[in-house]
CSV table of C-alpha atoms in Angstrom, one decimal:
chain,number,residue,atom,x,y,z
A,1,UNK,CA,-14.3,48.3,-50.8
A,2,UNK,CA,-12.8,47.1,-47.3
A,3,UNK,CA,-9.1,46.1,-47.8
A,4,UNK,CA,-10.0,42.4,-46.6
A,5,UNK,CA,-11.7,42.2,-49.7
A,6,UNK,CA,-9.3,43.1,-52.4
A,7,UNK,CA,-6.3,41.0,-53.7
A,8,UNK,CA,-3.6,43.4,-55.2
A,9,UNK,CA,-6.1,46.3,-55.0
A,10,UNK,CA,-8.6,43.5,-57.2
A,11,UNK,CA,-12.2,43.6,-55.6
A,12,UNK,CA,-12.6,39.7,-55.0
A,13,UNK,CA,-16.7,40.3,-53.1
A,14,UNK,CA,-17.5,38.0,-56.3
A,15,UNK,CA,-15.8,35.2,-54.3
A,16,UNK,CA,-17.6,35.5,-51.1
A,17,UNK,CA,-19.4,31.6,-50.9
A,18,UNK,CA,-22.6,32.3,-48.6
A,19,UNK,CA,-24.6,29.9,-46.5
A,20,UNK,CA,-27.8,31.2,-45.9
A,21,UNK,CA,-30.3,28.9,-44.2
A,22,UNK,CA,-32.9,31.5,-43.5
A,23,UNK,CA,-36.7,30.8,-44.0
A,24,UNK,CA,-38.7,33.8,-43.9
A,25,UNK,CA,-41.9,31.7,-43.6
A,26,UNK,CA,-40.5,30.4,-40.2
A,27,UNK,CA,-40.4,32.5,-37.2
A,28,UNK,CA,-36.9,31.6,-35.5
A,29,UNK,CA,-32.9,33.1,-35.2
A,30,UNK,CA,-30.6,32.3,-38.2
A,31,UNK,CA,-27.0,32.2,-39.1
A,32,UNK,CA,-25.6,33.6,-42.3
A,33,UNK,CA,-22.0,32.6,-43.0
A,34,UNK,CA,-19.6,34.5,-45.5
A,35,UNK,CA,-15.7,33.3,-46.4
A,36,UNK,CA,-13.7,33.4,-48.7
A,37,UNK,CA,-10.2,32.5,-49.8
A,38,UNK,CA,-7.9,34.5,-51.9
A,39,UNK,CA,-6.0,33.7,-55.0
A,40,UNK,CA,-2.9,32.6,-52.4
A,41,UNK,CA,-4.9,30.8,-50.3
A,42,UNK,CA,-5.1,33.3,-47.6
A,43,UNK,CA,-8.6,32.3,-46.1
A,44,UNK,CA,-10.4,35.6,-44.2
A,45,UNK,CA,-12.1,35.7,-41.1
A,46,UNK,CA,-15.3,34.4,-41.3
A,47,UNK,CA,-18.4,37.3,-41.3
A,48,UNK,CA,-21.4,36.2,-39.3
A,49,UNK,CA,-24.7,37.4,-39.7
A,50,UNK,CA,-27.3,36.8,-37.0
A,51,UNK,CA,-31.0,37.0,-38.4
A,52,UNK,CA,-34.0,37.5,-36.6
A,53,UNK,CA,-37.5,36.4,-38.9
A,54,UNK,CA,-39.9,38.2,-36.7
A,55,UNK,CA,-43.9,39.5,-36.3
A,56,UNK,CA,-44.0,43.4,-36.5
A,57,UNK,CA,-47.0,43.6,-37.8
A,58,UNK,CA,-50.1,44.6,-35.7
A,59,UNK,CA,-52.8,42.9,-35.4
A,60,UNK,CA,-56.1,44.5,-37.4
A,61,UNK,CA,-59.1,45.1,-35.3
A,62,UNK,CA,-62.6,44.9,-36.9
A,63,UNK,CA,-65.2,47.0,-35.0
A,64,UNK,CA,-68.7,47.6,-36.2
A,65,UNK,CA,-69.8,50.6,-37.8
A,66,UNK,CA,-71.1,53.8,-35.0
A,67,UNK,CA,-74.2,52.2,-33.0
A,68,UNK,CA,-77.1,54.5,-32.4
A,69,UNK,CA,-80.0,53.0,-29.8
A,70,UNK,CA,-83.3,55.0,-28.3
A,71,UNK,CA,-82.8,55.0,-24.4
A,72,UNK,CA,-84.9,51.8,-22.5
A,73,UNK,CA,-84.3,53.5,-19.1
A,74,UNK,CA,-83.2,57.0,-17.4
A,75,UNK,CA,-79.9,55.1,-16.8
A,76,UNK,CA,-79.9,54.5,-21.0
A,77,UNK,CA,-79.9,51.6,-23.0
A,78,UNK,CA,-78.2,48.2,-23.2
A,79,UNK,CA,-76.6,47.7,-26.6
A,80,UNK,CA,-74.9,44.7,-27.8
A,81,UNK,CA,-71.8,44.9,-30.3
A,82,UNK,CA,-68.7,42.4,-31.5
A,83,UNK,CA,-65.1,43.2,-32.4
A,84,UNK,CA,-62.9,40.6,-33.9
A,85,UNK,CA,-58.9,40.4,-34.8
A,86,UNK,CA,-57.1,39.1,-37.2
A,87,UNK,CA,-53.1,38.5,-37.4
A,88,UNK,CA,-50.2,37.5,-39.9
A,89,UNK,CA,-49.3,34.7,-37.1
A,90,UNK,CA,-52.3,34.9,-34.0
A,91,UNK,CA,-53.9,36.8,-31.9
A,92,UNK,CA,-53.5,36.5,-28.3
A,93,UNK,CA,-56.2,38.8,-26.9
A,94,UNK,CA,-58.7,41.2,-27.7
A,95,UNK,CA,-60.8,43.4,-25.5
A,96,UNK,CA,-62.7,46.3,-25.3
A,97,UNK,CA,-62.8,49.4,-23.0
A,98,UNK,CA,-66.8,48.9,-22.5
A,99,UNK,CA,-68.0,45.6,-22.5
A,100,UNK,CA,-70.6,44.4,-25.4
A,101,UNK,CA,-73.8,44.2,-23.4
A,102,UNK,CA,-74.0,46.8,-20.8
A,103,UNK,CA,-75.7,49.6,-20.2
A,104,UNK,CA,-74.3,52.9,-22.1
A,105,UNK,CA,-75.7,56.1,-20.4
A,106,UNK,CA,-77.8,59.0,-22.6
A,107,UNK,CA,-75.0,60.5,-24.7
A,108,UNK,CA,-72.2,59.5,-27.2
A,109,UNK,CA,-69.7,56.9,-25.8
A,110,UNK,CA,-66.1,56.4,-27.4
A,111,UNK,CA,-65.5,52.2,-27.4
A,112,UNK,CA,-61.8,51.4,-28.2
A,113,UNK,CA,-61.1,47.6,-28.7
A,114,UNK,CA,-57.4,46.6,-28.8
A,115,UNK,CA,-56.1,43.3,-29.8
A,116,UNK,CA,-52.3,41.9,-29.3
A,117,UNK,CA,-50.3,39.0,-31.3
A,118,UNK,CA,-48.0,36.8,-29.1
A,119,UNK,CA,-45.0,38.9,-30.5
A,120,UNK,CA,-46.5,42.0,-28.7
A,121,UNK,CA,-47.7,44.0,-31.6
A,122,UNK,CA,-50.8,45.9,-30.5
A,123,UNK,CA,-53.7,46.8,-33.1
A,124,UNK,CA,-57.0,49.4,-32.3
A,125,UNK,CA,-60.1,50.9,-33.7
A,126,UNK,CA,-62.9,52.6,-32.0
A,127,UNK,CA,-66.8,53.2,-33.0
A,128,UNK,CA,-68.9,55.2,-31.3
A,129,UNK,CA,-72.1,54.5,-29.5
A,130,UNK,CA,-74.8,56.8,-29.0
A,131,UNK,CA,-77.5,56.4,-26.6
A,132,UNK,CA,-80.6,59.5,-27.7
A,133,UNK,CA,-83.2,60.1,-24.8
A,134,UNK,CA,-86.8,58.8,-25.5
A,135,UNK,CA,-88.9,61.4,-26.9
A,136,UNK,CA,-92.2,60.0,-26.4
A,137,UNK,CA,-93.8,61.8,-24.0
A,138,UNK,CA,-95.6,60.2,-20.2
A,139,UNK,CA,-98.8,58.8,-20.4
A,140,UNK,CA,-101.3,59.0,-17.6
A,141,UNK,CA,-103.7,56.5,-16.9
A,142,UNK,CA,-107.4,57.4,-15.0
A,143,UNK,CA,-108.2,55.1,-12.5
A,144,UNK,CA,-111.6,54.1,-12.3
A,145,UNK,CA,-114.7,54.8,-14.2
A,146,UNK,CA,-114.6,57.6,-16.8
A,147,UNK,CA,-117.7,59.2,-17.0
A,148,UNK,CA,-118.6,59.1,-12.9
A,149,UNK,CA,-121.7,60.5,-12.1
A,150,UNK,CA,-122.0,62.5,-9.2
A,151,UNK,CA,-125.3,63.5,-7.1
A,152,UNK,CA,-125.7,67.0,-6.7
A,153,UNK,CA,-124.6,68.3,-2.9
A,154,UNK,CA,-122.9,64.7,-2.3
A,155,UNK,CA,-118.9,64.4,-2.0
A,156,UNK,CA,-117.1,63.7,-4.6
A,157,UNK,CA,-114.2,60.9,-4.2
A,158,UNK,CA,-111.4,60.8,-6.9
A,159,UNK,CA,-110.3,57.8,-8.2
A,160,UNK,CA,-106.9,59.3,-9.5
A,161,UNK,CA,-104.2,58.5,-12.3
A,162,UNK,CA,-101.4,56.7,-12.8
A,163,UNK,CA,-98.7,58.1,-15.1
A,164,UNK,CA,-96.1,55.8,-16.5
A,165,UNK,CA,-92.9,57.3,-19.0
A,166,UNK,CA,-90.3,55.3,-20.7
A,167,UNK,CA,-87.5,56.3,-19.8
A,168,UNK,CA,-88.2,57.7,-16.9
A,169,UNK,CA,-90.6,55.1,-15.3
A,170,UNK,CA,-93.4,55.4,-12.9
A,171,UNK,CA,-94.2,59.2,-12.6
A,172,UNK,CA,-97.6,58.7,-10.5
A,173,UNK,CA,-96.0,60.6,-7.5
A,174,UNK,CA,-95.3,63.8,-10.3
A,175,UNK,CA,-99.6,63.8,-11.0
């Protein structure tokens, strides 16, 4: 026990009077206040205490479960997706590092979304999104009749194909 706080080697901490005006539910700087007097009227040095109610909690990010789409395209599929936040006080801002609607190429893409409170606090959570090739196959498409009849000893003209894939488009030119 610090001398200032003992009268004739007596602990007087007991005595201490207090004023604490410090509301946890309110974000702001407060002032604690300790004195005390001894039994002789010797009056110590006020203690002050500054106290700083503050937000260190971060944020929690919500993302959806992993997202698996069939490609629409060679350059892959556009998929869709929302991440939300949610804060002991607010949140400031949340974004992603792929925006929700674009197109994500054949393969397995991280997304991390990251949200901040005004006090700073950053929170995070990733899902993945994967983008699987098409696997139906090209279909080709005769042109013209189907049988043609054709006179013995004349010419014979083709009418030709067209071939069409979906992922990959018009493949005529690959016939």
């Amino acid at each position: 026990i610090p001398e200032d706080f003992q009268q004739n080697g007596i602990d007087i901490t007991g005595s201490i009077g207090t004023v604490n005006n410090v509301n946890t539910n309110i974000f702001g700087t407060y002032t604690v206040t300790y004195d005390v007097v001894d039994s002789s009227g010797n009056v110590a040095d006020q203690g002050v205490r500054t106290v700083n109610v503050v937000d260190i909690t971060n944020p929690i990010v919500s993302v959806p479960d992993d997202i698996t789409k069939e490609a629409t395209s060679a350059n892959g599929a556009v998929v869709e997706f929302v991440a939300t936040a949610e804060d002991i006080v607010d949140v400031s801002s949340i974004s992603c590092d792929h925006v929700s609607g674009s197109t994500f190429p054949i393969g397995t893409t991280t997304v991390t979304c990251s949200a901040t409170d005004t006090f700073g606090n950053i929170g995070a959570d990733s899902f993945d999104i994967t983008v699987n090739p098409v696997n139906d196959k090209p279909v080709i498409t005769l042109t013209g009749n189907n049988p043609i009849n054709v006179e013995l000893g004349s010419n014979y003209i083709d009418d030709g194909a067209n071939a069409l894939d979906n992922v990959d488009g018009d493949r005529t030119g690959s016939i």
